[in-house]
Coordinates of C-alpha atoms and ligand atoms in Angstrom, one line a residue:
X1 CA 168.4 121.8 14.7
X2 CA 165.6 120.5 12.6
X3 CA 162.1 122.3 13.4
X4 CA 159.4 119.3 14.6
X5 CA 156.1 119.4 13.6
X6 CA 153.3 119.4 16.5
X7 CA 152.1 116.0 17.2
X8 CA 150.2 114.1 20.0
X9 CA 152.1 110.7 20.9
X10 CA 149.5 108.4 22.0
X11 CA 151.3 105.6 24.6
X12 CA 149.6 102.4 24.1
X13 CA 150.6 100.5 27.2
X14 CA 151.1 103.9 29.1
X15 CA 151.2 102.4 32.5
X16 CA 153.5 99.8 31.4
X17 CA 157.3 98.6 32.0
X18 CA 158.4 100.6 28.6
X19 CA 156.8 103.8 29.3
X20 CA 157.6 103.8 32.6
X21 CA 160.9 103.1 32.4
X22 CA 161.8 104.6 29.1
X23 CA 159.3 106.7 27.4
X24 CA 158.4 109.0 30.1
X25 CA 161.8 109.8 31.5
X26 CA 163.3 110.0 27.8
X27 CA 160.1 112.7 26.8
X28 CA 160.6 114.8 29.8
X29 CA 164.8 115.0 29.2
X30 CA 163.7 115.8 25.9
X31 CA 161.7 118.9 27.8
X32 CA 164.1 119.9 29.8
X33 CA 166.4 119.7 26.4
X34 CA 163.7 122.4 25.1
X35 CA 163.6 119.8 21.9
X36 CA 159.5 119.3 21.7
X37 CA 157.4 121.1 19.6
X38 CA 155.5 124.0 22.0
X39 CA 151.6 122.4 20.9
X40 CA 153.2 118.8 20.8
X41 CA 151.0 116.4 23.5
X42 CA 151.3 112.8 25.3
X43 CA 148.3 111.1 25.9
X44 CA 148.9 107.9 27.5
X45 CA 146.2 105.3 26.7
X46 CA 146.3 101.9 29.1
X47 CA 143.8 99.6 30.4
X48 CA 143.0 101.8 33.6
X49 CA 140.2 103.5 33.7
X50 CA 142.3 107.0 35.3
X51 CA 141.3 110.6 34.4
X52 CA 143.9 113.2 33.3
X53 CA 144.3 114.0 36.8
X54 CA 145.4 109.9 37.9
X55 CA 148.3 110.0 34.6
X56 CA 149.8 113.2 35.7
X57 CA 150.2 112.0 39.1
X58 CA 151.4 108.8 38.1
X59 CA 154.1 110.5 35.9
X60 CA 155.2 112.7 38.6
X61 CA 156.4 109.8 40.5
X62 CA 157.6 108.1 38.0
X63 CA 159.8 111.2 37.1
X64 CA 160.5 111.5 40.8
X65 CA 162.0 108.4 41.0
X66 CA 164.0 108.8 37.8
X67 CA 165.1 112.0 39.2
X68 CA 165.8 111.6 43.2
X69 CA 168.1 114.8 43.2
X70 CA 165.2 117.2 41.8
X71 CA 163.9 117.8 38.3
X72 CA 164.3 121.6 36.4
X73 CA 160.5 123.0 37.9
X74 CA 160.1 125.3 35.4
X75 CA 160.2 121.8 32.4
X76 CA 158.3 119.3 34.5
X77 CA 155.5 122.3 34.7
X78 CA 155.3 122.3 30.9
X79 CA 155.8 118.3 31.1
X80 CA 152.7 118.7 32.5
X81 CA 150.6 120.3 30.3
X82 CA 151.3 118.1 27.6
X83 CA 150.0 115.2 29.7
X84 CA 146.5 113.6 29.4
X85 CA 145.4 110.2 29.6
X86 CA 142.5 107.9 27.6
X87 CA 141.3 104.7 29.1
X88 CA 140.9 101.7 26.7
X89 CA 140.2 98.6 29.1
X90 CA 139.8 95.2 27.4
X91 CA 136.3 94.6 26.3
X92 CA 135.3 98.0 25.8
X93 CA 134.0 98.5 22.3
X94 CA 133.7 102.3 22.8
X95 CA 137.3 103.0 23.3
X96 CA 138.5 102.9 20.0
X97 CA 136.0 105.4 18.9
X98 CA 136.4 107.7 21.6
X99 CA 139.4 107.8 21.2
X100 CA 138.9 108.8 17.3
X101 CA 137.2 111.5 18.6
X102 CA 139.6 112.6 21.1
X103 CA 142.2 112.7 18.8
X104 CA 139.8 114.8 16.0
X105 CA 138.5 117.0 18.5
X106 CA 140.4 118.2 21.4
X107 CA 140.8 121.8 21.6
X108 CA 145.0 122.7 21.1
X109 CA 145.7 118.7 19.3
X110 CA 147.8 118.7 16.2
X111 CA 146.6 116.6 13.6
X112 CA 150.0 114.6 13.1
X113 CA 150.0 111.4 15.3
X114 CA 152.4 108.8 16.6
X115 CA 151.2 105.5 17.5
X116 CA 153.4 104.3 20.4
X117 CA 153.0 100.5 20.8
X118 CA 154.4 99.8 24.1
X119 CA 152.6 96.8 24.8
X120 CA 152.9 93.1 24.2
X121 CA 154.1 92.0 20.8
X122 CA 150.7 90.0 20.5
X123 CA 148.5 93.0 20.9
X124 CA 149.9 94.9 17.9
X125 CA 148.0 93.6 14.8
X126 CA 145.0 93.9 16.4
X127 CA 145.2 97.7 17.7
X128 CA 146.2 98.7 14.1
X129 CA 143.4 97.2 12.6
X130 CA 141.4 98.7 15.4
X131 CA 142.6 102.2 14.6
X132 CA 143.0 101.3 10.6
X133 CA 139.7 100.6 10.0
X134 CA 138.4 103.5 12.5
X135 CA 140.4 105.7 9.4
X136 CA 143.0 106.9 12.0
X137 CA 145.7 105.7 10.0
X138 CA 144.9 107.0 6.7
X139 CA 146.7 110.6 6.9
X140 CA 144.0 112.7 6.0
X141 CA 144.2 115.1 8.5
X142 CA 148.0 115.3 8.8
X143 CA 151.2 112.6 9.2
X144 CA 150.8 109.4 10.9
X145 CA 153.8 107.2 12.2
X146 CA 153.4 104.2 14.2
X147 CA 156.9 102.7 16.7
X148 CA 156.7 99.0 17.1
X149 CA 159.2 97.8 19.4
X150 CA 160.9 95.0 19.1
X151 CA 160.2 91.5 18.9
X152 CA 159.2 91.9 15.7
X153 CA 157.7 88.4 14.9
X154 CA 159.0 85.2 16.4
X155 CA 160.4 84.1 13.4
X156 CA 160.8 84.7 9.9
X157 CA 157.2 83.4 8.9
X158 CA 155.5 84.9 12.0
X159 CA 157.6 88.2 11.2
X160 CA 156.0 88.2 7.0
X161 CA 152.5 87.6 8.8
X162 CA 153.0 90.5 11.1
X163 CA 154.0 92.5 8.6
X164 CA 151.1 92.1 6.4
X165 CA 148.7 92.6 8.9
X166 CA 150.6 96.4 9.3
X167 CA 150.4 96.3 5.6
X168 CA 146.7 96.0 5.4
X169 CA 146.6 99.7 7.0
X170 CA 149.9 101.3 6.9
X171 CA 153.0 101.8 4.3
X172 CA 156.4 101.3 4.7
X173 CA 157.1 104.7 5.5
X174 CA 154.7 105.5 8.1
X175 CA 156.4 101.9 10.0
X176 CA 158.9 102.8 12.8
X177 CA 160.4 99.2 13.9
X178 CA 162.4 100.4 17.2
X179 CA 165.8 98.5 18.2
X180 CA 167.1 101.0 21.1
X181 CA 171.0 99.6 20.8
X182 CA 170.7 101.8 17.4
X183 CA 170.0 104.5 19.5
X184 CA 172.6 104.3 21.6
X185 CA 175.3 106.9 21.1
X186 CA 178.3 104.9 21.3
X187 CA 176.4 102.5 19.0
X188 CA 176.5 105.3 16.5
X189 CA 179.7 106.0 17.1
X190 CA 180.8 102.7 15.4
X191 CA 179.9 104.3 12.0
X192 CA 181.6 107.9 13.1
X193 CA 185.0 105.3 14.1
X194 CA 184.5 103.7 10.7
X195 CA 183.6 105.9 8.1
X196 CA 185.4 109.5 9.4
X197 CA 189.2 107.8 9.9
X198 CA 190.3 106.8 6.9
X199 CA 193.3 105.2 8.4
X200 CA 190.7 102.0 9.5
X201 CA 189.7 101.2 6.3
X202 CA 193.1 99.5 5.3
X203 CA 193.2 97.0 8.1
X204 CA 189.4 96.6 8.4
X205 CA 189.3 93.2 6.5
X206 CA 190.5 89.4 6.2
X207 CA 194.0 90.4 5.7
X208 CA 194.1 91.5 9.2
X209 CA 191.5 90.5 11.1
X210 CA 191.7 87.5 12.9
X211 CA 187.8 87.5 14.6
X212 CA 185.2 89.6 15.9
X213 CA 183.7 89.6 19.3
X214 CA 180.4 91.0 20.2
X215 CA 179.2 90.6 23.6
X216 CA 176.3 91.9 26.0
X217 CA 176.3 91.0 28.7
X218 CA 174.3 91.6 32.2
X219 CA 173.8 91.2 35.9
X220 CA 169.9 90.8 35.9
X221 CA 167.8 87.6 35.8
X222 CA 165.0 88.1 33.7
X223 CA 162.9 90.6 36.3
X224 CA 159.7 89.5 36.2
X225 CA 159.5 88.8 32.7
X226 CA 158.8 85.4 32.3
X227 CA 155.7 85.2 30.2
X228 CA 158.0 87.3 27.9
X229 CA 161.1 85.8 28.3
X230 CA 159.9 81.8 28.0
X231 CA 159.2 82.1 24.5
X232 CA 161.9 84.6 23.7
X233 CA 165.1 83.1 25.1
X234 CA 168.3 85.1 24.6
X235 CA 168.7 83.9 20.9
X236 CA 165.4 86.3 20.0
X237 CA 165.8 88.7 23.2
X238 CA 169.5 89.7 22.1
X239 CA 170.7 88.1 19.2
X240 CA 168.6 88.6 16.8
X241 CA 167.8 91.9 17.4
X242 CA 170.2 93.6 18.9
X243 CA 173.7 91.7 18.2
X244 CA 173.1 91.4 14.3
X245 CA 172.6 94.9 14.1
X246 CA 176.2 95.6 16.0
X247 CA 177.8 92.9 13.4
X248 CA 175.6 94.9 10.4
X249 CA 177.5 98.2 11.5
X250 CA 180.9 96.4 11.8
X251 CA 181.1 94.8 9.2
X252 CA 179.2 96.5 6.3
X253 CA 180.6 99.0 3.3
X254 CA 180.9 102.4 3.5
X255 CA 177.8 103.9 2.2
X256 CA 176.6 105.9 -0.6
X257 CA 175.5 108.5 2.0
X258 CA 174.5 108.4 5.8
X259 CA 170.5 108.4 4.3
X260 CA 168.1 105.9 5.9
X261 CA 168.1 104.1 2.5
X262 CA 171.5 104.0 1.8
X263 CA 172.5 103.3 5.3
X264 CA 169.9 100.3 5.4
X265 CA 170.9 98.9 2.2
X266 CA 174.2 98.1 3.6
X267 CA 173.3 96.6 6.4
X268 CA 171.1 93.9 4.9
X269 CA 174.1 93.2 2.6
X270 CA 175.8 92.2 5.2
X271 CA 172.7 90.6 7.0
X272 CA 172.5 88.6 2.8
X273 CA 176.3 87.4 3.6
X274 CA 175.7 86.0 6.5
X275 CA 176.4 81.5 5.6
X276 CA 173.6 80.1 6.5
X277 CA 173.5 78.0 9.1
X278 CA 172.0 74.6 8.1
X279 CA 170.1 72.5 10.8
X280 CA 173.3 69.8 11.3
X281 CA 175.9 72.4 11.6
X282 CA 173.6 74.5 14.4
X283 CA 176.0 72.5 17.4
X284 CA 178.8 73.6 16.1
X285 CA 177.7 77.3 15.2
X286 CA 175.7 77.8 18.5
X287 CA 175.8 77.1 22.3
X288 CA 173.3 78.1 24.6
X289 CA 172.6 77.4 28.5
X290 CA 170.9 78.5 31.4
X291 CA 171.8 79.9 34.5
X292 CA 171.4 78.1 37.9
X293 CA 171.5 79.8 41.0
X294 CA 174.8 81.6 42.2
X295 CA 175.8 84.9 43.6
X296 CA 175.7 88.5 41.9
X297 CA 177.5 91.6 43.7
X298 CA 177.6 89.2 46.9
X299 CA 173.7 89.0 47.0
X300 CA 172.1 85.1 46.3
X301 CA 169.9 85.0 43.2
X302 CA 167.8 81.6 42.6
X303 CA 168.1 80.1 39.4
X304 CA 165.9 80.4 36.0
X305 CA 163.7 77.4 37.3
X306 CA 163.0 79.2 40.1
X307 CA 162.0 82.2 38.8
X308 CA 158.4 83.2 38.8
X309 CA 156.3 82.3 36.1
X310 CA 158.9 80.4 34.8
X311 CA 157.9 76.2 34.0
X312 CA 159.5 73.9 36.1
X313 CA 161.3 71.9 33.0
X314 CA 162.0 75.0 30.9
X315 CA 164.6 74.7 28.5
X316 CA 165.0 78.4 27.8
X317 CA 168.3 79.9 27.3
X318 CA 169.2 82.8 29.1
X319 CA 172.4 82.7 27.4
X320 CA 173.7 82.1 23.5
X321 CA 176.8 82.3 21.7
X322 CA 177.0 82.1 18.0
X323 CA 179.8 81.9 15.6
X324 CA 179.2 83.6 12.4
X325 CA 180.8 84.0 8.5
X326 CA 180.2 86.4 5.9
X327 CA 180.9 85.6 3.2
X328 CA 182.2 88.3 1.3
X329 CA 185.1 89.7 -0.4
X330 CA 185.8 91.9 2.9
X331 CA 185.1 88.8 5.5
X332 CA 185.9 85.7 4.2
X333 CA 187.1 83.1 6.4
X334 CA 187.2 85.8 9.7
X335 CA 184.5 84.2 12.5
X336 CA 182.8 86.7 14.2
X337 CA 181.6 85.4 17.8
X338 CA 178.7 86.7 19.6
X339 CA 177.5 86.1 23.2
X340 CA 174.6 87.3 24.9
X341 CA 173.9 86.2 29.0
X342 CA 171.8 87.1 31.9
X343 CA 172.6 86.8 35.3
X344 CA 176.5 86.9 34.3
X345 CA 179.6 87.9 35.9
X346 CA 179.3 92.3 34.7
X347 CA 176.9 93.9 33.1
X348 CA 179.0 95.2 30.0
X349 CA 178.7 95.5 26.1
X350 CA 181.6 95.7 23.5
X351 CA 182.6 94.7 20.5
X352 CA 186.3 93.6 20.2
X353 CA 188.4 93.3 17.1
X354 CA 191.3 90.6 17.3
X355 CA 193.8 91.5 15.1
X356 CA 196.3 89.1 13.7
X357 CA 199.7 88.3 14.8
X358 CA 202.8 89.9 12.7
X359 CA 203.8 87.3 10.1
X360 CA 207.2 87.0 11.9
X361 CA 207.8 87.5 15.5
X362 CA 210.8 89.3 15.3
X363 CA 211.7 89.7 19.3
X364 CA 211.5 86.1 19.5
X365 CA 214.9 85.5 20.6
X366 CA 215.1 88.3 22.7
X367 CA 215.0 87.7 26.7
X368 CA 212.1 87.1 28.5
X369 CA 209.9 87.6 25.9
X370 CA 206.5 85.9 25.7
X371 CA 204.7 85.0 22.6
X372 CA 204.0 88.1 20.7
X373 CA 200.5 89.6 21.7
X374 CA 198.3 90.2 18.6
X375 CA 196.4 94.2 18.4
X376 CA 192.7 94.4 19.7
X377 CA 190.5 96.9 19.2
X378 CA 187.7 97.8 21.7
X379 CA 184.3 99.5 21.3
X380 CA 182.9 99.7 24.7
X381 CA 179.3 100.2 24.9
X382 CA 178.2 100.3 28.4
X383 CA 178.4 101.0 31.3
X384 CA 181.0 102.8 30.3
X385 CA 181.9 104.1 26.1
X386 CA 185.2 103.5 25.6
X387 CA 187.4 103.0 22.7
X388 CA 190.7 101.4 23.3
X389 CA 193.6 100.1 21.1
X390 CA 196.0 98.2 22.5
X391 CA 199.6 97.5 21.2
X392 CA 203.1 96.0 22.0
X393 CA 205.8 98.5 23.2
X394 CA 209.0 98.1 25.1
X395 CA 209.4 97.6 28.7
X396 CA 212.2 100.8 29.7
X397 CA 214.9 99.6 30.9
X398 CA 218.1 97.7 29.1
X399 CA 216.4 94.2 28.3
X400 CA 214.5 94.2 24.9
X401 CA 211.2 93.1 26.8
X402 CA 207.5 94.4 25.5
X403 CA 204.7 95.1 27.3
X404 CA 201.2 95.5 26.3
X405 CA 199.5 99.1 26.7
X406 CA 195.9 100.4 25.8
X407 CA 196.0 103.6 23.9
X408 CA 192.2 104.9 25.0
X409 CA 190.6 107.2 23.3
X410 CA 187.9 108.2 25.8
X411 CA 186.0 110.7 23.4
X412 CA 183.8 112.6 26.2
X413 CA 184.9 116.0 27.5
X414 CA 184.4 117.5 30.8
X415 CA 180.3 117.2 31.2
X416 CA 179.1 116.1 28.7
X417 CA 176.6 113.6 28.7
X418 CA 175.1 110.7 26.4
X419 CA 171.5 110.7 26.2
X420 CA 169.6 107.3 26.8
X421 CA 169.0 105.3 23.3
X422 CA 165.2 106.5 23.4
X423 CA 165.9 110.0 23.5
X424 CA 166.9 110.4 20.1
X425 CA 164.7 107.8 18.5
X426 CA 161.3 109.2 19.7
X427 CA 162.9 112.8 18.3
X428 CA 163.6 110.8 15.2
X429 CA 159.8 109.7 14.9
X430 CA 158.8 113.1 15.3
X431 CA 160.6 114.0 12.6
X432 CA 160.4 111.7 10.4
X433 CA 164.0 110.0 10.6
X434 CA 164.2 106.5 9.8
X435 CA 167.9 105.9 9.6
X436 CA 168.2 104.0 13.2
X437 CA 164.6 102.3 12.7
X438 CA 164.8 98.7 10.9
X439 CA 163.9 97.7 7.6
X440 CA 161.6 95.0 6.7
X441 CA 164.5 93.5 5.2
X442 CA 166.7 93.8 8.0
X443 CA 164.0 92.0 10.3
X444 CA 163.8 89.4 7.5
X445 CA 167.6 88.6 6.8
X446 CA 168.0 88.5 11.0
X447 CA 165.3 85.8 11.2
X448 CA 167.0 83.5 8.4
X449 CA 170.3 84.0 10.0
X450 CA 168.8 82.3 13.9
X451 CA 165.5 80.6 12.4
X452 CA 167.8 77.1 11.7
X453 CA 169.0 77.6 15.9
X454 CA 166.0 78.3 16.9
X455 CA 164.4 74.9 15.4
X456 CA 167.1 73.0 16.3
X457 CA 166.5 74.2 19.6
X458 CA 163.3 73.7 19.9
X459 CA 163.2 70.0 19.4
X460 CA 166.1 69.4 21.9
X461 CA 164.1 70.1 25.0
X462 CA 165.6 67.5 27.2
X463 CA 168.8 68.8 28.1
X464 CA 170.5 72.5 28.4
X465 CA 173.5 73.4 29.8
X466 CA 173.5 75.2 33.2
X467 CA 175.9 78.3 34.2
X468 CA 176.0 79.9 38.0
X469 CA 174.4 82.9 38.1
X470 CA 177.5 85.4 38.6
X471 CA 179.8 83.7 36.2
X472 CA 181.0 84.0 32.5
X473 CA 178.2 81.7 31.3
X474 CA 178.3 77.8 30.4
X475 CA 181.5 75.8 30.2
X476 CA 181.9 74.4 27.2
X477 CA 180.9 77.6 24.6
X478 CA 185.3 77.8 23.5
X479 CA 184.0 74.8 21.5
X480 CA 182.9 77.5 19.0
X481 CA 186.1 78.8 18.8
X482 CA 188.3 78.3 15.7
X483 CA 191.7 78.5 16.6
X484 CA 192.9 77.8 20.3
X485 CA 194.5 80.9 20.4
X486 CA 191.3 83.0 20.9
X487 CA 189.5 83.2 23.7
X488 CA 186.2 85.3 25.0
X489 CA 187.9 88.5 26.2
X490 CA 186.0 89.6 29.1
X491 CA 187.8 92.8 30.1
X492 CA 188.8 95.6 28.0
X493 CA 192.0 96.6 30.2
X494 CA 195.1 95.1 29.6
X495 CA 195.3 92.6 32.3
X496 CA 192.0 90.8 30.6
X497 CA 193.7 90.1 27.4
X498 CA 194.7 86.9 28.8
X499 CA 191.9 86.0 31.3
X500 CA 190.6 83.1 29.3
X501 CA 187.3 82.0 29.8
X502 CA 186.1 78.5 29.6
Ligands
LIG1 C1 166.0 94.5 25.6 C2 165.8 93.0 26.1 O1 165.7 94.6 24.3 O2 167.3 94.9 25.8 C3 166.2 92.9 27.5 O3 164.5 92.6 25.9 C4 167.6 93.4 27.7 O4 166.2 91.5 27.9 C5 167.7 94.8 27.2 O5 167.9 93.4 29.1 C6 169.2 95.3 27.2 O6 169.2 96.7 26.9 P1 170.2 97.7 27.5 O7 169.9 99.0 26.9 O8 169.9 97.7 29.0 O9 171.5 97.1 27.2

């Protein structure tokens, strides 16, 4: 285990949806782990005008919550300790100063800082400048990393102007640009599946892949996030982010080593491959829709029009599938297909590998067989991790008939637990880890890849496709599909091999 330096993590957006959710119950498992530094300290800093007192309480029922069955007393104690709170309400020229001075001269503060921005997208250029030109940035007194979560930019151009604003005050280095799925163990795991069985590598190509799938998708509307979410859509929410990272791991080259450099350099290789898509292929590369109302686990849900905050004539997607090509030596020719929905049938992500058929079907003339079943294998990523491979055997009994089975390699033992994606990365700030943070790069190569979509869309306001909330998303999205033998595989048992979806 790596020794941490001492820091204080200052929360911007403390009493927000991120920290709330995330950051606070992801610090304190870190606690109870015993993985922060002793003299390490939170200080939350939000629009409230709360003293030390209002934060603690605040985090003790968030915590609470998090924890209904009891927390270890002994680590939410210490928790604690570590907490204290600064106000910085809008309009208050002071704050920024203050806080300067909290940071400089509080009794038992370490001078390394992280810079948490949980807070809107909007707000981040003009905190950093706050803070750069206040010399809080500058590193003088000790290390200073700043996390900016993701959307990074709205595009490619808004993503360069973003990043030169953090460039007037920070370098690359000091830049943590957060995509949780990279935290996410069974994410990792796709490079551990990869690059430690060597018995992949041979089949992990054209010659015997027939597509890709990646697919998230999830139960929940948008949840109150409209003034987010109408200018996001799932292309940006998902896709961009989160989905092209999940192809970048599939599909790149092994790398030099598992360094954040090497690693990253990969990736945007295979974010470079990507064909462009130009603005009059974008209908037959992309499909998007919207859900109408419907039912999820037997409860009715309205629709995306109906959702608060939400304009009456939004054209939004809150669902997008894409069809992708690399082109490179390794993936010519094989489509990879992702999808991304809210308010959809299951919440459940994986990435499935279609293999092709055999080049002869050999048991074709036996009895009752059925067209030979081509190999898949499946990644899940949640709710549950899985990985499953699933191949043709024979039925016992004395007809020659096959049957398909799923070998699964369900890789946890006994107790043992994942840890939530923001665990490990806030441990990975601390010290100094960039290998699951993005590159500048990465950001820009993701942004060329669904900028063309996204224009495309733009201009076609009048008219998007609706889905019932509770189903497999929009009729119409096999359209993508190259071949008619594939099919969006929504299960990752046997049986769902053949549910096709429309
Ligand atoms: C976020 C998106 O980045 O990821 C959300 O903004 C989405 O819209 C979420 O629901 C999904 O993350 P997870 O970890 O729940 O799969």
């Amino acid at each position: 285990m790596k020794n941490i330096d001492p820091c204080v993590l200052v929360i911007f957006g403390a009493n927000g949806n991120l920290s709330r959710i995330k950051l606070i119950p992801a610090l304190f498992r870190l606690e109870v782990a015993g993985r922060l530094s002793d003299s390490m300290t939170i200080l939350g800093c939000g629009l409230e005008s709360w003293k030390d007192e209002r934060w603690i309480s605040e985090v003790t029922d968030i915590l609470k919550a998090k924890f209904p069955d009891g927390m270890d007393e002994q680590a939410f104690e210490r928790f604690c300790t570590r907490l204290h709170y600064h106000p910085n309400p809008p309009g208050n020229s002071d704050a920024y100063a203050k806080l300067k001075q909290v940071l400089e001269e509080t009794p038992g503060f370490a001078p390394n800082v992280v810079f948490y921005m949980a807070v809107r997208p909007s707000e981040f250029p003009a905190i950093i400048d706050r803070l750069g030109t206040l010399g809080l940035l500058n590193q003088q007194r000790g290390w200073c990393r700043v996390v900016i979560e993701k959307p990074f930019g709205y595009d490619l151009l808004s993503a360069q102007t973003l990043q030169g604003s953090l460039y007037r005050h920070l370098n690359e280095p000091q830049i943590y640009r957060i995509d949780h799925y990279l935290g996410k163990g069974t994410v990792q795991n796709v490079i551990v599946f990869r690059f430690a069985n060597i018995l992949l590598e041979p089949i992990w190509n054209n010659h015997y892949i027939d597509h890709v799938q990646i697919t998230h998708s999830e139960t929940l509307g948008i949840e109150g996030r409209a003034d987010y979410y109408e200018s996001a859509g799932a292309l940006r929410d998902m896709i961009q982010s989160h989905l092209l990272q999940l192809l970048a791991l599939v599909a790149m080259e092994p790398p030099v080593t598992l360094s954040a450099e090497h690693l990253r350099d990969e990736k945007v290789k295979v974010l470079k491959a990507i064909r462009p898509i130009t603005q009059n292929s974008v209908h037959a590369h992309a499909f998007r829709g919207q859900y109408t109302s419907g039912t999820i686990n037997g409860k009715p849900v309205p629709g995306y029009l109906d959702e608060p905050g939400v304009t009456p004539d939004s054209a939004t997607e809150t669902y997008a599938a894409l069809k992708l090509f690399i082109d490179n030596w390794r993936w010519a020719g094989v489509p990879f297909y992702l999808r991304t929905g809210k308010r959809m049938a299951e919440n459940s992500s994986a990435i499935c590998i279609r293999f092709k058929k055999p080049p002869q079907d050999l048991l074709r003339h036996t009895h009752h067989h059925e067209a030979s079943h081509p190999n898949w294998i499946m990644l899940g990523i949640q709710p549950n991790d899985s990985l499953k491979i699933e191949m043709q055997v024979k039925v016992p009994g004395l007809d020659l008939t096959t049957r398909t089975i799923s070998l699964d390699a369900t890789y946890r033992k006994g107790t043992e637990q994942e840890h939530d994606a923001y665990e490990g990365l806030l441990l990975d700030v601390m010290l100094g880890d960039h290998s699951l943070f993005l590159r500048i790069d990465e950001v820009e190569w993701a942004w060329r890849t669904v900028d063309p979509i996204i224009k495309v869309w733009a201009m076609e306001r009048d008219f998007i496709n609706g889905y019932q909330a509770g189903s497999w998303g929009p009729r119409g999205t096999y359209r993508l599909f190259d071949n008619d033998d594939q099919f969006w595989r929504h299960s990752l048992n046997p049986e769902g091999a053949d549910l096709q979806a429309y």
